[in-house]
Amino acid sequence: MRKLIGLVSALFVSDATVALAAEWPAKQISTRLGMVTFEAQRIIPRAFDDHPVLRLLIGKKKFDFDSETNVVYLPADAKIATKLNMSPFAKEPIESYRQGIAEILSQIESAAVFREALKGDGAALDKVAAAFDALRSAMREALPRGELLAGYPDPD
């Protein structure tokens, strides 16, 4: 499952990155390996803010890039992440992560229910939001378990 998606887009040095760091500061957490720095990783990166599915969900207040449901804390050090069997934090998620997200968003976009949601069908919008939430929730669970990688693990 490690070859599954590789998380989202980059946290560029911008107002959005500064806001994320201010709202979700790094944490020092005691682990079996000692004190470890964990950084806030956006599960769905802002690089996807122009995607039609996300434009719809954001416009209808069904998704927010900065919500706590779109953030997971990951070890800042790849060696530590590998030892803890977790994905490492990535300022710029790896290509496979971004491609995986793009593919799933495209599948949602090509579904008939998405077209109905665009036409104003509330029930269809709820189904689109539920499909997207299922993706984000699965990613939120997989990243800390190392089943999905936002960054490259330590090769050693």
Short mmCIF file of N, CA and C in Angstrom, two decimals:
data_model
loop_
_atom_site.label_atom_id
_atom_site.label_comp_id
_atom_site.label_asym_id
_atom_site.label_seq_id
_atom_site.Cartn_x
_atom_site.Cartn_y
_atom_site.Cartn_z
N MET A 1 0.82 -1.19 0.00
CA MET A 1 0.00 0.00 0.00
C MET A 1 0.87 1.26 0.00
N ARG A 2 2.18 1.08 0.26
CA ARG A 2 3.09 2.23 0.27
C ARG A 2 3.17 2.90 -1.09
N LYS A 3 2.93 2.14 -2.16
CA LYS A 3 3.00 2.77 -3.48
C LYS A 3 1.72 3.49 -3.82
N LEU A 4 0.76 3.47 -2.90
CA LEU A 4 -0.47 4.23 -3.06
C LEU A 4 -0.09 5.69 -3.21
N ILE A 5 -1.01 6.51 -3.23
CA ILE A 5 -0.81 7.95 -3.41
C ILE A 5 0.38 8.45 -2.62
N GLY A 6 0.92 9.60 -2.86
CA GLY A 6 2.01 10.14 -2.09
C GLY A 6 1.71 11.49 -1.52
N LEU A 7 1.00 11.98 -0.86
CA LEU A 7 0.19 13.13 -0.47
C LEU A 7 0.35 14.36 -1.31
N VAL A 8 -0.18 15.31 -0.87
CA VAL A 8 -0.58 16.50 -1.54
C VAL A 8 0.53 17.44 -1.96
N SER A 9 0.11 18.63 -2.32
CA SER A 9 1.02 19.58 -2.93
C SER A 9 1.82 20.34 -1.91
N ALA A 10 2.69 21.19 -2.42
CA ALA A 10 3.67 21.83 -1.56
C ALA A 10 3.07 22.88 -0.64
N LEU A 11 3.69 23.01 0.51
CA LEU A 11 3.38 24.12 1.40
C LEU A 11 4.42 25.19 1.08
N PHE A 12 4.09 25.98 0.05
CA PHE A 12 5.05 26.98 -0.40
C PHE A 12 5.21 28.05 0.68
N VAL A 13 6.35 28.71 0.66
CA VAL A 13 6.57 29.81 1.60
C VAL A 13 5.70 30.95 1.12
N SER A 14 4.55 31.06 1.75
CA SER A 14 3.56 32.05 1.36
C SER A 14 2.73 32.38 2.58
N ASP A 15 1.75 33.25 2.41
CA ASP A 15 0.84 33.56 3.51
C ASP A 15 0.14 32.31 3.99
N ALA A 16 -0.20 31.41 3.07
CA ALA A 16 -0.89 30.17 3.46
C ALA A 16 -0.01 29.31 4.34
N THR A 17 1.28 29.23 4.02
CA THR A 17 2.20 28.44 4.83
C THR A 17 2.38 29.07 6.20
N VAL A 18 2.53 30.38 6.22
CA VAL A 18 2.68 31.08 7.50
C VAL A 18 1.44 30.88 8.35
N ALA A 19 0.26 30.96 7.75
CA ALA A 19 -0.98 30.76 8.50
C ALA A 19 -1.04 29.35 9.05
N LEU A 20 -0.64 28.36 8.26
CA LEU A 20 -0.66 26.98 8.74
C LEU A 20 0.30 26.82 9.90
N ALA A 21 1.49 27.38 9.79
CA ALA A 21 2.48 27.26 10.87
C ALA A 21 2.00 27.96 12.13
N ALA A 22 1.31 29.08 11.98
CA ALA A 22 0.81 29.80 13.15
C ALA A 22 -0.33 29.05 13.81
N GLU A 23 -1.23 28.52 13.00
CA GLU A 23 -2.39 27.81 13.54
C GLU A 23 -2.03 26.41 14.01
N TRP A 24 -1.10 25.78 13.32
CA TRP A 24 -0.70 24.40 13.62
C TRP A 24 0.81 24.35 13.83
N PRO A 25 1.32 24.89 14.95
CA PRO A 25 2.77 24.91 15.16
C PRO A 25 3.34 23.51 15.35
N ALA A 26 4.65 23.38 15.10
CA ALA A 26 5.32 22.09 15.30
C ALA A 26 5.17 21.67 16.76
N LYS A 27 5.19 20.36 16.98
CA LYS A 27 5.04 19.82 18.33
C LYS A 27 6.22 18.93 18.65
N GLN A 28 6.68 18.99 19.88
CA GLN A 28 7.68 18.06 20.39
C GLN A 28 6.91 16.97 21.12
N ILE A 29 7.06 15.73 20.67
CA ILE A 29 6.32 14.62 21.26
C ILE A 29 7.30 13.55 21.70
N SER A 30 7.08 13.04 22.90
CA SER A 30 7.92 11.97 23.42
C SER A 30 7.53 10.65 22.76
N THR A 31 8.51 9.96 22.19
CA THR A 31 8.27 8.67 21.54
C THR A 31 9.26 7.66 22.12
N ARG A 32 9.16 6.43 21.67
CA ARG A 32 10.11 5.41 22.11
C ARG A 32 11.53 5.73 21.66
N LEU A 33 11.67 6.68 20.74
CA LEU A 33 12.99 7.10 20.25
C LEU A 33 13.43 8.41 20.89
N GLY A 34 12.70 8.88 21.88
CA GLY A 34 13.01 10.16 22.51
C GLY A 34 12.08 11.25 22.01
N MET A 35 12.47 12.50 22.25
CA MET A 35 11.65 13.63 21.81
C MET A 35 11.79 13.80 20.30
N VAL A 36 10.66 13.92 19.63
CA VAL A 36 10.63 14.02 18.17
C VAL A 36 9.79 15.23 17.78
N THR A 37 10.26 15.97 16.77
CA THR A 37 9.51 17.10 16.24
C THR A 37 8.53 16.60 15.18
N PHE A 38 7.26 16.96 15.35
CA PHE A 38 6.22 16.63 14.39
C PHE A 38 5.73 17.93 13.77
N GLU A 39 5.59 17.93 12.45
CA GLU A 39 5.12 19.11 11.71
C GLU A 39 3.71 18.86 11.18
N ALA A 40 2.96 19.94 11.05
CA ALA A 40 1.60 19.86 10.52
C ALA A 40 1.65 19.68 9.00
N GLN A 41 1.06 18.60 8.52
CA GLN A 41 1.02 18.28 7.09
C GLN A 41 -0.42 18.45 6.61
N ARG A 42 -0.62 19.29 5.60
CA ARG A 42 -1.95 19.35 4.99
C ARG A 42 -2.16 18.05 4.25
N ILE A 43 -3.28 17.42 4.49
CA ILE A 43 -3.58 16.17 3.82
C ILE A 43 -3.89 16.45 2.36
N ILE A 44 -4.79 17.37 2.12
CA ILE A 44 -5.09 17.83 0.75
C ILE A 44 -4.43 19.19 0.62
N PRO A 45 -3.40 19.31 -0.21
CA PRO A 45 -2.67 20.58 -0.30
C PRO A 45 -3.41 21.65 -1.09
N ARG A 46 -3.02 22.87 -0.82
CA ARG A 46 -3.61 24.02 -1.52
C ARG A 46 -3.34 24.00 -3.02
N ALA A 47 -2.41 23.23 -3.47
CA ALA A 47 -2.12 23.16 -4.90
C ALA A 47 -3.34 22.69 -5.68
N PHE A 48 -4.28 22.07 -4.99
CA PHE A 48 -5.49 21.58 -5.65
C PHE A 48 -6.66 22.56 -5.55
N ASP A 49 -6.40 23.79 -5.13
CA ASP A 49 -7.50 24.73 -4.92
C ASP A 49 -8.25 25.11 -6.19
N ASP A 50 -7.65 24.88 -7.34
CA ASP A 50 -8.33 25.17 -8.60
C ASP A 50 -9.07 23.97 -9.18
N HIS A 51 -8.98 22.83 -8.53
CA HIS A 51 -9.66 21.65 -9.05
C HIS A 51 -11.18 21.85 -8.92
N PRO A 52 -11.95 21.53 -9.95
CA PRO A 52 -13.41 21.75 -9.92
C PRO A 52 -14.11 21.13 -8.71
N VAL A 53 -13.69 19.95 -8.29
CA VAL A 53 -14.33 19.31 -7.13
C VAL A 53 -14.10 20.16 -5.88
N LEU A 54 -12.88 20.61 -5.68
CA LEU A 54 -12.59 21.41 -4.50
C LEU A 54 -13.20 22.80 -4.59
N ARG A 55 -13.24 23.38 -5.77
CA ARG A 55 -13.90 24.69 -5.91
C ARG A 55 -15.36 24.58 -5.49
N LEU A 56 -16.03 23.50 -5.91
CA LEU A 56 -17.43 23.29 -5.52
C LEU A 56 -17.55 23.13 -4.01
N LEU A 57 -16.74 22.25 -3.44
CA LEU A 57 -16.83 21.97 -2.00
C LEU A 57 -16.48 23.19 -1.16
N ILE A 58 -15.48 23.94 -1.57
CA ILE A 58 -15.11 25.15 -0.84
C ILE A 58 -16.23 26.19 -0.96
N GLY A 59 -16.75 26.36 -2.17
CA GLY A 59 -17.82 27.33 -2.40
C GLY A 59 -19.08 27.02 -1.60
N LYS A 60 -19.33 25.77 -1.35
CA LYS A 60 -20.52 25.35 -0.60
C LYS A 60 -20.20 25.10 0.88
N LYS A 61 -19.01 25.53 1.30
CA LYS A 61 -18.58 25.40 2.72
C LYS A 61 -18.53 23.95 3.19
N LYS A 62 -18.15 23.05 2.28
CA LYS A 62 -18.04 21.63 2.62
C LYS A 62 -16.58 21.21 2.83
N PHE A 63 -15.65 22.13 2.57
CA PHE A 63 -14.23 21.82 2.75
C PHE A 63 -13.47 23.11 3.02
N ASP A 64 -12.45 22.99 3.88
CA ASP A 64 -11.56 24.11 4.20
C ASP A 64 -10.15 23.55 4.32
N PHE A 65 -9.23 24.09 3.53
CA PHE A 65 -7.85 23.61 3.56
C PHE A 65 -7.23 23.68 4.95
N ASP A 66 -7.65 24.66 5.75
CA ASP A 66 -7.03 24.89 7.05
C ASP A 66 -7.78 24.26 8.22
N SER A 67 -8.79 23.44 7.94
CA SER A 67 -9.52 22.82 9.04
C SER A 67 -8.69 21.71 9.67
N GLU A 68 -9.00 21.40 10.91
CA GLU A 68 -8.23 20.36 11.61
C GLU A 68 -8.41 18.99 10.97
N THR A 69 -9.48 18.79 10.22
CA THR A 69 -9.67 17.50 9.55
C THR A 69 -8.76 17.35 8.33
N ASN A 70 -8.11 18.45 7.94
CA ASN A 70 -7.20 18.39 6.79
C ASN A 70 -5.73 18.50 7.22
N VAL A 71 -5.47 18.28 8.49
CA VAL A 71 -4.10 18.37 9.00
C VAL A 71 -3.79 17.11 9.79
N VAL A 72 -2.58 16.60 9.59
CA VAL A 72 -2.08 15.48 10.39
C VAL A 72 -0.63 15.82 10.74
N TYR A 73 -0.22 15.49 11.94
CA TYR A 73 1.16 15.73 12.36
C TYR A 73 2.03 14.53 12.01
N LEU A 74 3.16 14.83 11.33
CA LEU A 74 4.10 13.79 10.91
C LEU A 74 5.51 14.15 11.36
N PRO A 75 6.36 13.16 11.59
CA PRO A 75 7.73 13.44 12.01
C PRO A 75 8.47 14.28 10.96
N ALA A 76 9.17 15.30 11.45
CA ALA A 76 9.92 16.17 10.55
C ALA A 76 11.16 15.48 9.98
N ASP A 77 11.69 14.51 10.69
CA ASP A 77 12.91 13.81 10.28
C ASP A 77 12.56 12.48 9.63
N ALA A 78 13.02 12.26 8.39
CA ALA A 78 12.68 11.04 7.65
C ALA A 78 13.22 9.78 8.32
N LYS A 79 14.40 9.86 8.93
CA LYS A 79 14.97 8.69 9.62
C LYS A 79 14.07 8.28 10.79
N ILE A 80 13.63 9.27 11.55
CA ILE A 80 12.75 8.99 12.69
C ILE A 80 11.42 8.44 12.18
N ALA A 81 10.87 9.06 11.13
CA ALA A 81 9.59 8.59 10.57
C ALA A 81 9.69 7.13 10.15
N THR A 82 10.79 6.77 9.51
CA THR A 82 10.99 5.39 9.07
C THR A 82 11.03 4.45 10.27
N LYS A 83 11.74 4.83 11.31
CA LYS A 83 11.82 4.00 12.52
C LYS A 83 10.47 3.86 13.21
N LEU A 84 9.63 4.89 13.09
CA LEU A 84 8.30 4.86 13.70
C LEU A 84 7.25 4.27 12.75
N ASN A 85 7.69 3.86 11.55
CA ASN A 85 6.76 3.33 10.53
C ASN A 85 5.68 4.35 10.17
N MET A 86 6.11 5.59 9.98
CA MET A 86 5.19 6.67 9.62
C MET A 86 5.69 7.35 8.34
N SER A 87 4.79 8.05 7.69
CA SER A 87 5.22 8.91 6.58
C SER A 87 5.98 10.08 7.18
N PRO A 88 7.06 10.51 6.53
CA PRO A 88 7.71 11.73 6.99
C PRO A 88 6.94 12.96 6.51
N PHE A 89 7.05 14.05 7.26
CA PHE A 89 6.50 15.33 6.84
C PHE A 89 7.18 15.74 5.54
N ALA A 90 6.45 16.41 4.66
CA ALA A 90 7.02 16.88 3.40
C ALA A 90 6.51 18.28 3.10
N LYS A 91 7.42 19.25 3.04
CA LYS A 91 7.01 20.60 2.65
C LYS A 91 6.39 20.55 1.26
N GLU A 92 6.97 19.71 0.43
CA GLU A 92 6.44 19.51 -0.92
C GLU A 92 6.24 18.01 -1.10
N PRO A 93 5.00 17.54 -1.01
CA PRO A 93 4.74 16.10 -1.12
C PRO A 93 5.25 15.51 -2.43
N ILE A 94 5.59 14.24 -2.36
CA ILE A 94 6.16 13.57 -3.52
C ILE A 94 5.13 13.45 -4.64
N GLU A 95 5.66 13.28 -5.85
CA GLU A 95 4.82 13.27 -7.06
C GLU A 95 3.73 12.20 -7.01
N SER A 96 4.06 11.01 -6.55
CA SER A 96 3.05 9.94 -6.53
C SER A 96 1.89 10.29 -5.61
N TYR A 97 2.17 11.01 -4.54
CA TYR A 97 1.13 11.46 -3.61
C TYR A 97 0.19 12.42 -4.33
N ARG A 98 0.78 13.41 -5.00
CA ARG A 98 -0.02 14.41 -5.72
C ARG A 98 -0.80 13.77 -6.86
N GLN A 99 -0.16 12.83 -7.58
CA GLN A 99 -0.85 12.15 -8.68
C GLN A 99 -2.04 11.34 -8.18
N GLY A 100 -1.86 10.68 -7.06
CA GLY A 100 -2.96 9.88 -6.49
C GLY A 100 -4.15 10.74 -6.15
N ILE A 101 -3.91 11.88 -5.55
CA ILE A 101 -5.00 12.79 -5.21
C ILE A 101 -5.67 13.29 -6.48
N ALA A 102 -4.87 13.68 -7.46
CA ALA A 102 -5.41 14.18 -8.72
C ALA A 102 -6.29 13.13 -9.41
N GLU A 103 -5.84 11.87 -9.39
CA GLU A 103 -6.62 10.80 -10.03
C GLU A 103 -7.97 10.60 -9.35
N ILE A 104 -7.97 10.60 -8.03
CA ILE A 104 -9.23 10.39 -7.32
C ILE A 104 -10.17 11.57 -7.50
N LEU A 105 -9.62 12.79 -7.45
CA LEU A 105 -10.47 13.97 -7.69
C LEU A 105 -11.05 13.93 -9.10
N SER A 106 -10.27 13.47 -10.07
CA SER A 106 -10.78 13.36 -11.45
C SER A 106 -11.89 12.32 -11.55
N GLN A 107 -11.77 11.23 -10.80
CA GLN A 107 -12.84 10.22 -10.78
C GLN A 107 -14.12 10.81 -10.21
N ILE A 108 -13.99 11.58 -9.14
CA ILE A 108 -15.18 12.22 -8.56
C ILE A 108 -15.77 13.20 -9.57
N GLU A 109 -14.90 13.98 -10.22
CA GLU A 109 -15.36 14.98 -11.19
C GLU A 109 -16.10 14.34 -12.37
N SER A 110 -15.69 13.16 -12.79
CA SER A 110 -16.31 12.52 -13.96
C SER A 110 -17.61 11.79 -13.61
N ALA A 111 -17.94 11.71 -12.35
CA ALA A 111 -19.17 11.01 -11.94
C ALA A 111 -20.40 11.86 -12.22
N ALA A 112 -21.49 11.21 -12.56
CA ALA A 112 -22.75 11.90 -12.84
C ALA A 112 -23.22 12.70 -11.63
N VAL A 113 -22.97 12.19 -10.44
CA VAL A 113 -23.42 12.87 -9.23
C VAL A 113 -22.73 14.24 -9.08
N PHE A 114 -21.49 14.35 -9.56
CA PHE A 114 -20.80 15.64 -9.51
C PHE A 114 -21.49 16.65 -10.42
N ARG A 115 -21.87 16.21 -11.62
CA ARG A 115 -22.57 17.12 -12.55
C ARG A 115 -23.90 17.57 -11.96
N GLU A 116 -24.58 16.67 -11.26
CA GLU A 116 -25.84 17.04 -10.60
C GLU A 116 -25.59 18.04 -9.47
N ALA A 117 -24.52 17.84 -8.74
CA ALA A 117 -24.18 18.77 -7.66
C ALA A 117 -23.88 20.16 -8.22
N LEU A 118 -23.21 20.22 -9.37
CA LEU A 118 -22.94 21.51 -10.00
C LEU A 118 -24.22 22.23 -10.40
N LYS A 119 -25.26 21.45 -10.71
CA LYS A 119 -26.56 22.03 -11.10
C LYS A 119 -27.38 22.46 -9.90
N GLY A 120 -26.86 22.22 -8.69
CA GLY A 120 -27.57 22.66 -7.49
C GLY A 120 -28.30 21.59 -6.72
N ASP A 121 -28.14 20.35 -7.10
CA ASP A 121 -28.79 19.24 -6.39
C ASP A 121 -28.09 19.04 -5.04
N GLY A 122 -28.80 19.35 -3.96
CA GLY A 122 -28.23 19.26 -2.61
C GLY A 122 -27.85 17.85 -2.20
N ALA A 123 -28.68 16.88 -2.56
CA ALA A 123 -28.38 15.49 -2.21
C ALA A 123 -27.12 15.02 -2.95
N ALA A 124 -26.99 15.44 -4.20
CA ALA A 124 -25.79 15.09 -4.97
C ALA A 124 -24.55 15.74 -4.37
N LEU A 125 -24.69 16.99 -3.94
CA LEU A 125 -23.57 17.68 -3.29
C LEU A 125 -23.14 16.93 -2.04
N ASP A 126 -24.10 16.46 -1.26
CA ASP A 126 -23.77 15.69 -0.05
C ASP A 126 -23.02 14.41 -0.40
N LYS A 127 -23.39 13.76 -1.51
CA LYS A 127 -22.70 12.53 -1.93
C LYS A 127 -21.27 12.84 -2.37
N VAL A 128 -21.08 13.94 -3.09
CA VAL A 128 -19.74 14.34 -3.51
C VAL A 128 -18.89 14.66 -2.28
N ALA A 129 -19.46 15.41 -1.35
CA ALA A 129 -18.73 15.75 -0.12
C ALA A 129 -18.38 14.49 0.66
N ALA A 130 -19.29 13.53 0.71
CA ALA A 130 -19.02 12.28 1.44
C ALA A 130 -17.90 11.48 0.77
N ALA A 131 -17.89 11.45 -0.56
CA ALA A 131 -16.83 10.74 -1.28
C ALA A 131 -15.48 11.40 -1.02
N PHE A 132 -15.45 12.71 -1.06
CA PHE A 132 -14.22 13.44 -0.79
C PHE A 132 -13.77 13.24 0.66
N ASP A 133 -14.71 13.31 1.59
CA ASP A 133 -14.37 13.11 3.01
C ASP A 133 -13.82 11.71 3.25
N ALA A 134 -14.35 10.72 2.53
CA ALA A 134 -13.84 9.35 2.68
C ALA A 134 -12.38 9.28 2.22
N LEU A 135 -12.06 9.97 1.13
CA LEU A 135 -10.67 10.03 0.65
C LEU A 135 -9.78 10.66 1.71
N ARG A 136 -10.17 11.84 2.16
CA ARG A 136 -9.35 12.57 3.12
C ARG A 136 -9.20 11.79 4.43
N SER A 137 -10.26 11.17 4.89
CA SER A 137 -10.20 10.38 6.13
C SER A 137 -9.27 9.19 5.99
N ALA A 138 -9.35 8.51 4.85
CA ALA A 138 -8.47 7.35 4.62
C ALA A 138 -7.01 7.80 4.60
N MET A 139 -6.75 8.94 3.98
CA MET A 139 -5.39 9.46 3.93
C MET A 139 -4.92 9.86 5.33
N ARG A 140 -5.82 10.46 6.09
CA ARG A 140 -5.49 10.89 7.46
C ARG A 140 -5.10 9.71 8.34
N GLU A 141 -5.71 8.57 8.10
CA GLU A 141 -5.38 7.37 8.87
C GLU A 141 -4.13 6.68 8.33
N ALA A 142 -3.93 6.70 7.02
CA ALA A 142 -2.82 5.97 6.40
C ALA A 142 -1.47 6.65 6.60
N LEU A 143 -1.43 7.98 6.62
CA LEU A 143 -0.15 8.69 6.75
C LEU A 143 0.59 8.35 8.05
N PRO A 144 -0.05 8.42 9.21
CA PRO A 144 0.68 8.09 10.44
C PRO A 144 1.06 6.62 10.55
N ARG A 145 0.42 5.77 9.79
CA ARG A 145 0.74 4.33 9.82
C ARG A 145 1.79 3.97 8.77
N GLY A 146 2.20 4.93 7.95
CA GLY A 146 3.20 4.66 6.93
C GLY A 146 2.64 3.91 5.73
N GLU A 147 1.33 3.82 5.62
CA GLU A 147 0.70 3.14 4.48
C GLU A 147 0.58 4.07 3.28
N LEU A 148 0.76 5.34 3.51
CA LEU A 148 0.72 6.37 2.48
C LEU A 148 1.87 7.31 2.80
N LEU A 149 2.61 7.71 1.78
CA LEU A 149 3.79 8.54 2.01
C LEU A 149 3.65 9.91 1.38
N ALA A 150 3.78 10.94 2.22
CA ALA A 150 3.80 12.31 1.73
C ALA A 150 5.21 12.69 1.30
N GLY A 151 6.19 12.11 1.97
CA GLY A 151 7.59 12.39 1.68
C GLY A 151 8.35 11.10 1.50
N TYR A 152 9.60 11.24 1.09
CA TYR A 152 10.43 10.05 0.89
C TYR A 152 10.91 9.51 2.24
N PRO A 153 10.79 8.21 2.44
CA PRO A 153 11.30 7.62 3.68
C PRO A 153 12.83 7.56 3.64
N ASP A 154 13.41 7.35 4.80
CA ASP A 154 14.86 7.19 4.87
C ASP A 154 15.24 5.89 4.16
N PRO A 155 16.20 5.93 3.23
CA PRO A 155 16.55 4.72 2.47
C PRO A 155 17.30 3.66 3.28
N ASP A 156 17.83 4.03 4.42
CA ASP A 156 18.62 3.06 5.21
C ASP A 156 17.76 2.14 6.02
#
